[in-house]
Coordinates of C-alpha atoms in Angstrom, one line a residue:
M10 CA -23.8 12.7 -44.3
A11 CA -20.9 13.1 -41.9
S12 CA -17.6 11.9 -43.0
P13 CA -16.3 8.8 -41.1
L14 CA -13.0 10.7 -40.7
L15 CA -14.7 13.4 -38.7
L16 CA -13.7 13.5 -35.0
C17 CA -16.4 12.2 -32.7
I18 CA -16.6 13.5 -29.2
L19 CA -18.6 11.9 -26.5
L20 CA -19.5 13.7 -23.2
V21 CA -20.8 11.9 -20.2
V22 CA -21.6 13.7 -16.9
F23 CA -21.3 11.8 -13.6
G24 CA -21.3 13.7 -10.3
N25 CA -18.2 15.9 -10.2
Y26 CA -16.7 14.2 -13.2
L27 CA -17.1 14.9 -16.9
S28 CA -15.6 12.3 -19.1
I29 CA -14.5 13.4 -22.6
S30 CA -13.5 10.7 -25.0
A31 CA -12.3 11.4 -28.5
A32 CA -12.3 8.8 -31.2
G33 CA -10.3 9.4 -34.4
D34 CA -6.9 10.9 -34.9
G35 CA -5.0 10.7 -31.6
G36 CA -7.8 8.9 -29.7
Q37 CA -7.4 11.3 -26.8
S38 CA -9.3 10.7 -23.5
F39 CA -9.7 13.3 -20.7
V40 CA -11.8 13.7 -17.6
V41 CA -13.1 17.1 -16.4
V42 CA -13.1 17.1 -12.6
S43 CA -14.1 19.5 -9.9
T44 CA -11.2 20.9 -7.9
R45 CA -13.3 20.0 -4.8
S46 CA -12.4 16.3 -5.6
F47 CA -8.8 17.0 -4.6
Q48 CA -9.8 17.9 -1.1
T49 CA -10.4 15.6 1.9
Q50 CA -14.1 15.8 2.9
D51 CA -15.1 16.8 6.4
V52 CA -17.9 14.2 6.6
C53 CA -17.7 10.5 5.9
S54 CA -19.3 9.7 2.6
T55 CA -20.1 6.0 3.4
S56 CA -23.7 6.5 2.4
T57 CA -22.7 7.7 -1.1
S58 CA -19.7 5.5 -1.5
R59 CA -19.2 3.6 -4.7
V60 CA -18.3 0.4 -2.9
T61 CA -19.5 -2.6 -4.8
R62 CA -18.1 -5.4 -2.6
R63 CA -17.8 -8.7 -4.2
P64 CA -19.3 -11.7 -2.5
N65 CA -16.5 -13.6 -0.7
R66 CA -16.8 -17.3 -0.3
A67 CA -16.1 -17.2 3.4
G68 CA -17.4 -13.7 4.2
A69 CA -14.1 -12.5 5.8
A70 CA -14.4 -8.9 4.7
V71 CA -13.8 -5.7 6.7
P72 CA -14.1 -2.0 6.0
L73 CA -10.9 -0.2 5.1
V74 CA -10.4 3.6 5.4
H75 CA -7.8 6.3 5.0
R76 CA -6.1 7.0 8.3
H77 CA -6.5 10.8 7.9
G78 CA -10.0 10.5 6.5
P79 CA -13.4 11.3 8.2
C80 CA -14.4 7.6 7.9
A81 CA -11.6 6.5 10.2
K82 CA -12.8 5.3 13.6
S83 CA -10.0 7.0 15.4
P84 CA -8.7 9.6 12.9
S85 CA -4.9 10.2 13.1
T86 CA -4.1 13.3 15.0
D87 CA -1.0 14.1 13.0
K88 CA -1.6 16.3 9.9
P89 CA -1.4 14.8 6.4
S90 CA 2.0 15.3 4.9
S91 CA 2.8 17.8 2.1
F92 CA 3.5 16.3 -1.3
A93 CA 7.3 17.0 -0.8
E94 CA 7.2 15.1 2.6
T95 CA 5.2 12.3 1.0
L96 CA 7.6 12.0 -1.8
H97 CA 10.5 11.9 0.6
R98 CA 8.9 9.1 2.7
S99 CA 8.0 7.2 -0.4
R100 CA 11.6 7.3 -1.7
V101 CA 13.0 6.3 1.7
R102 CA 10.7 3.2 1.8
A103 CA 11.6 2.3 -1.8
D104 CA 15.3 2.7 -1.2
Y105 CA 15.1 0.7 2.0
I106 CA 13.3 -2.2 0.4
M107 CA 16.0 -2.3 -2.3
S108 CA 18.7 -2.2 0.4
R109 CA 17.3 -5.4 1.9
A110 CA 17.1 -7.1 -1.5
L111 CA 20.7 -6.2 -2.5
R112 CA 22.3 -6.8 0.9
G113 CA 24.6 -9.8 0.9
R114 CA 24.4 -10.5 -2.8
G115 CA 27.2 -10.5 -5.4
T116 CA 27.6 -7.3 -7.3
T117 CA 25.4 -7.1 -10.3
K118 CA 25.1 -4.4 -13.1
M119 CA 22.0 -3.1 -11.4
Q120 CA 23.7 -3.0 -8.0
E121 CA 26.7 -1.1 -9.5
Q122 CA 24.4 1.5 -11.0
E123 CA 22.5 2.0 -7.8
E124 CA 25.2 1.4 -5.2
G125 CA 25.4 5.0 -4.3
K126 CA 21.6 5.4 -4.1
V127 CA 20.7 2.6 -1.8
S128 CA 22.2 3.7 1.5
M129 CA 19.5 2.9 4.1
P130 CA 20.7 0.8 7.1
A131 CA 20.0 -2.9 6.8
H132 CA 17.1 -3.4 9.2
L133 CA 14.3 -6.0 9.1
G134 CA 11.1 -4.2 8.2
T135 CA 10.1 -1.4 5.9
S136 CA 9.2 2.2 6.7
V137 CA 5.8 2.6 8.2
D138 CA 5.8 6.4 7.8
S139 CA 4.3 6.2 4.4
Q140 CA 1.3 3.9 5.2
E141 CA -2.1 5.5 4.9
Y142 CA -4.8 2.8 5.1
V143 CA -6.2 1.1 8.3
V144 CA -8.6 -1.7 9.1
T145 CA -10.4 -2.3 12.4
L146 CA -10.2 -5.9 13.7
G147 CA -11.1 -7.6 16.9
L148 CA -8.3 -9.3 19.0
G149 CA -8.8 -11.7 21.9
T150 CA -11.8 -13.1 23.7
P151 CA -13.8 -11.1 24.3
A152 CA -12.7 -9.2 21.2
V153 CA -11.1 -5.8 21.6
E154 CA -11.1 -3.5 18.6
Q155 CA -7.6 -2.7 17.2
V156 CA -7.0 -0.1 14.4
L157 CA -4.1 -1.5 12.3
L158 CA -2.1 -0.1 9.5
M159 CA -2.4 -2.4 6.4
D160 CA 0.8 -3.3 4.6
T161 CA 1.6 -5.7 1.8
G162 CA 5.3 -4.9 2.4
S163 CA 5.4 -6.4 5.9
D164 CA 4.7 -9.9 7.2
L165 CA 4.7 -10.0 11.0
S166 CA 1.6 -8.3 12.6
W167 CA 1.8 -6.6 16.0
V168 CA -0.2 -4.5 18.4
Q169 CA 0.9 -2.6 21.5
C170 CA 0.1 -4.6 24.7
A171 CA -0.6 -3.7 28.3
P172 CA 1.1 -3.3 30.7
C173 CA 3.3 -0.8 28.9
N174 CA 4.3 2.6 30.3
F175 CA 4.6 5.8 28.3
T176 CA 8.4 5.5 28.0
D177 CA 8.2 2.1 26.3
C178 CA 5.0 2.5 24.2
Y179 CA 3.8 5.5 22.2
P180 CA 0.3 7.0 23.0
Q181 CA -2.6 5.7 21.1
K182 CA -6.3 6.6 21.1
D183 CA -7.6 3.1 21.8
P184 CA -6.8 1.2 25.0
L185 CA -3.8 -1.0 24.8
F186 CA -4.6 -4.7 24.2
D187 CA -4.4 -6.5 27.5
P188 CA -3.6 -10.2 27.1
R189 CA -4.5 -10.8 30.7
K190 CA -8.1 -10.1 30.0
S191 CA -8.4 -12.6 27.1
S192 CA -9.3 -16.2 27.6
T193 CA -7.7 -17.3 24.3
Y194 CA -4.3 -15.6 24.6
A195 CA -1.2 -17.7 24.9
P196 CA 2.5 -16.8 24.4
I197 CA 4.2 -19.0 21.9
P198 CA 6.8 -21.3 23.5
C199 CA 10.4 -20.6 22.7
G200 CA 11.2 -24.1 21.4
S201 CA 8.3 -24.4 19.1
D202 CA 8.6 -24.7 15.3
V203 CA 6.7 -21.4 15.0
C204 CA 9.3 -19.6 17.1
K205 CA 12.2 -21.3 15.3
R206 CA 10.8 -20.0 12.0
L207 CA 11.1 -16.5 13.3
Q208 CA 14.9 -17.0 13.6
S209 CA 15.1 -18.1 10.0
D210 CA 13.1 -15.2 8.9
H211 CA 15.2 -12.7 11.0
F212 CA 12.3 -11.7 13.4
D213 CA 13.5 -13.5 16.5
N214 CA 14.6 -11.7 19.7
G215 CA 15.6 -14.6 22.0
C216 CA 13.5 -16.0 24.8
S217 CA 12.1 -14.6 28.0
M218 CA 10.4 -16.0 31.1
N219 CA 6.8 -15.4 31.9
G220 CA 5.6 -13.9 35.1
N221 CA 6.1 -17.0 37.3
G222 CA 9.3 -18.1 35.5
T223 CA 7.9 -21.5 34.5
Q224 CA 7.8 -21.1 30.7
S225 CA 10.2 -19.7 28.1
Q226 CA 8.4 -17.3 25.8
C227 CA 9.3 -16.6 22.2
G228 CA 10.6 -13.0 21.7
Y229 CA 10.2 -11.1 18.4
R230 CA 11.6 -7.9 17.0
V231 CA 11.0 -5.8 13.9
E232 CA 13.1 -2.8 12.9
Y233 CA 11.7 -0.5 10.3
G234 CA 13.5 1.8 7.9
G235 CA 11.5 4.8 9.2
G236 CA 13.1 4.5 12.7
L237 CA 10.4 2.5 14.5
K238 CA 11.5 -0.6 16.4
T239 CA 9.0 -3.0 18.0
R240 CA 9.8 -5.8 20.4
G241 CA 7.8 -8.1 22.5
V242 CA 6.4 -11.6 22.9
Y243 CA 5.3 -13.6 19.8
S244 CA 1.9 -14.8 20.7
N245 CA -1.2 -16.8 19.8
E246 CA -4.7 -15.3 19.8
A247 CA -8.2 -15.2 18.3
L248 CA -8.6 -12.6 15.5
T249 CA -12.1 -11.5 14.7
M250 CA -12.4 -10.3 11.0
A251 CA -16.2 -9.9 11.0
P252 CA -19.2 -10.9 13.2
G253 CA -19.0 -14.7 13.3
V254 CA -15.7 -14.9 11.4
V255 CA -13.0 -15.7 13.9
I256 CA -9.5 -16.8 13.0
K257 CA -8.2 -19.0 15.7
D258 CA -4.5 -19.4 16.6
F259 CA -3.4 -16.2 14.9
H260 CA 0.2 -15.5 15.5
F261 CA 1.2 -11.8 16.2
G262 CA 3.6 -9.7 18.2
C263 CA 2.5 -8.5 21.6
A264 CA 4.6 -5.3 21.8
Y265 CA 6.0 -4.1 25.1
Q266 CA 8.8 -1.9 23.7
Q267 CA 8.5 0.7 20.9
I268 CA 11.4 2.8 19.9
G269 CA 11.4 5.6 17.3
S270 CA 8.6 7.2 15.4
D271 CA 5.1 7.6 16.9
D272 CA 2.7 6.3 14.3
K273 CA -0.6 6.9 16.2
S274 CA -2.1 3.5 15.2
D275 CA -2.7 0.5 17.5
G276 CA -0.3 -1.7 15.4
L277 CA 0.2 -3.2 12.0
L278 CA -1.4 -6.0 9.9
G279 CA 1.1 -7.8 7.7
L280 CA -0.2 -8.9 4.2
G281 CA 3.1 -9.9 2.7
G282 CA 3.9 -13.4 1.3
A283 CA 6.1 -14.8 4.1
P284 CA 4.8 -17.4 6.6
E285 CA 4.2 -14.8 9.4
S286 CA 1.6 -12.8 7.3
L287 CA -2.1 -13.0 7.7
P288 CA -2.8 -14.5 4.2
V289 CA -0.2 -17.2 4.6
Q290 CA -1.3 -18.1 8.2
T291 CA -4.9 -18.5 7.0
S292 CA -4.1 -20.2 3.7
A293 CA -5.7 -23.5 4.8
V294 CA -9.0 -21.7 4.9
Y295 CA -8.7 -18.9 2.3
G296 CA -6.1 -20.3 0.0
G297 CA -3.6 -17.6 0.7
S298 CA -5.5 -15.1 -1.5
F299 CA -6.8 -11.7 -0.5
S300 CA -8.0 -8.5 -2.0
Y301 CA -8.6 -4.9 -1.1
C302 CA -10.0 -1.7 -2.5
L303 CA -8.5 1.6 -1.4
P304 CA -11.1 4.4 -1.4
P305 CA -10.7 7.5 -3.5
V306 CA -9.0 10.5 -1.9
S307 CA -9.7 10.0 1.8
S308 CA -13.5 10.5 2.0
G309 CA -14.9 7.1 1.4
T310 CA -14.7 3.5 2.6
G311 CA -13.1 0.5 0.9
F312 CA -12.6 -3.1 2.0
L313 CA -10.1 -5.8 2.8
A314 CA -11.2 -9.4 2.1
L315 CA -9.6 -12.8 2.6
G316 CA -10.0 -15.5 0.0
A317 CA -10.7 -15.3 -3.7
P318 CA -14.2 -14.8 -5.0
T319 CA -16.0 -17.7 -6.6
N320 CA -16.5 -15.7 -9.8
T321 CA -13.5 -13.7 -11.1
S322 CA -15.0 -12.8 -14.5
G323 CA -14.8 -9.1 -13.6
F324 CA -11.1 -9.2 -13.1
S325 CA -8.2 -8.9 -15.5
F326 CA -5.1 -10.9 -14.4
T327 CA -1.4 -10.4 -14.9
P328 CA 1.3 -12.9 -13.7
M329 CA 2.6 -12.2 -10.2
T330 CA 5.9 -13.6 -8.7
P331 CA 7.9 -13.0 -5.5
F332 CA 10.6 -10.4 -5.8
M333 CA 13.9 -12.2 -6.1
D334 CA 13.9 -14.7 -3.2
Y335 CA 12.0 -12.5 -0.8
A336 CA 8.6 -14.0 -0.3
T337 CA 7.3 -10.8 1.3
F338 CA 7.2 -8.7 -1.9
Y339 CA 4.8 -9.2 -4.9
L340 CA 6.2 -8.4 -8.3
V341 CA 4.4 -7.7 -11.6
K342 CA 5.8 -6.6 -15.0
L343 CA 4.8 -3.4 -16.6
T344 CA 4.9 -3.3 -20.5
G345 CA 3.4 0.0 -21.5
I346 CA 1.9 3.4 -20.5
S347 CA -0.6 5.6 -22.2
V348 CA -1.6 9.2 -21.5
G349 CA -4.7 10.8 -22.9
G350 CA -5.4 7.7 -25.0
K351 CA -2.0 7.8 -26.6
Q352 CA 0.4 5.0 -26.1
L353 CA 3.9 6.2 -25.2
R354 CA 6.8 5.0 -27.2
I355 CA 8.9 3.2 -24.6
P356 CA 11.4 0.3 -25.3
P357 CA 10.1 -2.9 -23.7
K358 CA 13.5 -3.7 -22.2
V359 CA 13.4 -0.7 -19.8
F360 CA 10.6 -2.5 -17.9
E361 CA 12.6 -5.6 -17.2
G362 CA 13.0 -5.0 -13.5
G363 CA 9.2 -5.1 -12.9
L364 CA 7.1 -3.3 -10.3
I365 CA 6.8 -4.3 -6.6
V366 CA 3.1 -4.0 -5.7
D367 CA 3.3 -2.1 -2.4
C368 CA 0.2 -0.6 -0.8
G369 CA 2.4 0.8 2.0
N370 CA 4.1 3.1 -0.5
I371 CA 2.1 6.1 -1.7
I372 CA 3.8 7.2 -4.9
S373 CA 4.5 4.9 -7.9
H374 CA 8.2 4.7 -8.9
L375 CA 9.2 4.1 -12.6
P376 CA 12.6 3.6 -14.2
S377 CA 14.1 6.7 -15.8
T378 CA 12.8 6.5 -19.4
P379 CA 9.2 5.6 -18.6
Y380 CA 9.0 8.3 -15.9
A381 CA 10.4 10.9 -18.2
K382 CA 8.0 10.0 -21.0
L383 CA 5.1 10.0 -18.7
Q384 CA 6.0 13.3 -17.1
S385 CA 6.5 14.9 -20.6
A386 CA 3.2 13.7 -22.0
F387 CA 1.3 14.6 -18.9
R388 CA 2.7 18.1 -18.8
A389 CA 1.8 18.6 -22.5
A390 CA -1.8 17.4 -21.8
M391 CA -2.0 19.8 -18.8
A392 CA -0.3 22.8 -20.5
A393 CA -3.4 25.0 -19.7
Y394 CA -2.6 25.0 -16.0
P395 CA 0.4 26.8 -14.3
L396 CA 3.1 24.5 -12.9
I397 CA 4.3 25.2 -9.4
P398 CA 8.1 25.9 -9.3
S399 CA 10.0 23.1 -7.7
D400 CA 13.1 23.1 -5.6
D401 CA 13.3 19.3 -6.1
D402 CA 16.1 18.0 -8.3
D403 CA 13.6 15.8 -10.1
D404 CA 11.5 18.8 -11.1
D405 CA 8.2 17.5 -9.8
T406 CA 5.0 18.0 -11.7
C407 CA 2.7 20.0 -9.4
Y408 CA 0.0 22.4 -10.5
N409 CA -1.6 25.6 -9.1
F410 CA -5.3 25.2 -9.5
T411 CA -6.2 28.3 -7.6
G412 CA -9.1 30.1 -9.3
Y413 CA -10.2 27.0 -11.2
S414 CA -13.5 25.3 -10.3
D415 CA -12.9 22.5 -12.8
V416 CA -9.8 21.1 -14.4
T417 CA -9.4 18.7 -17.4
V418 CA -7.1 15.8 -16.6
P419 CA -5.8 13.2 -19.1
K420 CA -6.5 9.5 -18.4
V421 CA -3.4 7.4 -17.6
A422 CA -3.4 3.7 -18.3
L423 CA -0.9 1.1 -17.3
T424 CA -0.4 -2.1 -19.4
F425 CA 1.0 -5.3 -17.7
T426 CA 2.2 -8.6 -19.0
G427 CA -0.6 -10.5 -20.9
G428 CA -1.9 -7.3 -22.4
V429 CA -3.8 -6.3 -19.2
T430 CA -4.5 -2.6 -19.4
V431 CA -5.7 -0.8 -16.3
D432 CA -7.2 2.7 -16.5
L433 CA -6.3 4.6 -13.4
D434 CA -9.0 6.5 -11.6
V435 CA -9.1 10.2 -12.5
P436 CA -8.1 12.2 -10.5
N437 CA -7.6 10.0 -7.5
G438 CA -5.3 7.5 -9.2
V439 CA -3.2 10.1 -11.0
L440 CA -2.9 13.2 -8.9
L441 CA -2.1 13.7 -5.3
D442 CA -2.4 17.2 -3.8
G443 CA -2.4 18.6 -7.4
C444 CA 0.8 16.7 -8.2
L445 CA 1.5 13.9 -10.6
A446 CA 1.8 10.9 -8.2
F447 CA 4.8 9.2 -9.9
T448 CA 8.5 9.5 -9.4
E449 CA 11.7 8.0 -10.7
S450 CA 13.0 4.7 -9.3
G451 CA 16.4 4.5 -11.0
S452 CA 18.1 3.5 -14.2
D453 CA 16.2 1.8 -17.0
G454 CA 15.7 -1.9 -16.1
Y455 CA 15.7 -1.1 -12.4
V456 CA 12.9 -2.3 -10.1
G457 CA 9.9 0.1 -9.7
F458 CA 7.0 0.3 -7.3
L459 CA 3.2 0.4 -7.8
G460 CA 2.0 2.7 -5.1
N461 CA -1.3 3.0 -3.4
V462 CA -2.4 6.2 -5.2
Q463 CA -2.6 4.2 -8.5
M464 CA -4.5 1.4 -6.8
R465 CA -7.4 3.7 -5.6
T466 CA -10.9 2.5 -6.5
L467 CA -9.5 -0.7 -8.0
E468 CA -10.1 -4.1 -6.3
M469 CA -6.6 -5.6 -6.2
L470 CA -6.9 -9.4 -6.0
Y471 CA -3.7 -11.3 -4.9
D472 CA -4.5 -14.8 -6.2
A473 CA -1.9 -17.0 -4.5
R474 CA -3.0 -20.2 -6.1
G475 CA -3.3 -18.8 -9.6
G476 CA -0.1 -16.8 -9.3
G477 CA -1.7 -13.7 -10.6
L478 CA -2.7 -10.2 -9.6
G479 CA -6.2 -9.2 -10.6
F480 CA -7.6 -5.8 -11.3
R481 CA -11.3 -4.9 -11.0
T482 CA -12.3 -1.3 -11.8
G483 CA -14.8 0.9 -9.9
A484 CA -14.9 -1.4 -6.8
C485 CA -15.1 1.4 -4.2

């Protein structure tokens, strides 16, 4: 008879994945993956996608894809960034958000520690350069398809509008939205409550006259940390989420002037928590809740859905609050990390700053001690593979998998307030281009970010009424 102290190893083969779980001393857990899983596929894998869309009470669900992936309706023509470029953009976005939060406040210990780090100019939006996921929606009557970047770190949605010449608008693959051809389009009057709210939320851009000079129109502007500035007329229109699901009186920016970076999309869909965002605008119907599932790597299809499901038994919830007094940003508290089934020894106090949940940021940012512990444990578990020398001061963890058909990757799990433990997808939720998709946010106790790599294959449910963030594994 085998001794109960003997190590028991279970092997389960699924597609390109080989899960190895060890019960006993150490309780290690690894996954063997094909190196092909790190590469973007040439053909859209919608037919073999793992999407298990939950039934939504109002049916407002749309497909969601990676902007560089083969499933994108109008794939981006710019090449995917290298990991170094991605890391730089991720840090710019994170630093910029913190510059907004710390601007105009009394000096705190955290601010003193990070004063030299947060040096981005005080603009109004967040960098759009790091955003990767898009949805296709219909705008106007008749509905015209618009491919929009999805961002939980932004509130005001906008699209480029006709007429707009090449000096004022950047080129996009789809035709510009022409409000003159829509029977439901209307500019928002300058003196309306909706327009006045733009001023209090720092999105206003004065007033302008319409073509015949008889009505004063509400102007908007958003300036992003990445250099893009968008200006135009704050407008009212019909937004088609799905066949038969039309949101009337949707407020958005009809952009007639773009300055800065060329982002190749038709516009942006804001999913933040401020009044201008889509979830808040539709809260009377959908309760302010929404969810999405970001597909693995960039070969599959996920979804974006408004409203909470009638049955949330498949979700694990952790409390969610606004970040400081900024309604835009969603904050959760991390309490622990495990690598290969082993819980890392990290003092709880270092997590006090919490994590901003930001689907527009690619890489997750952790305070100094948690990041160092994670990096050390991950490198130890991946010691069989050669590290790529790094010129980065942070000594990034990137591997050379040349010559390997399969690699063994340790599972990484994040634990949040309430004991909610989420196993990240392997390799899509852990590695990006063969690199550990985490970086350092700042000193212990400093605010971190939960990036979109770690969200992949999870359904992320933002439950506005319940005040929680729900996780459902294997959703796409």
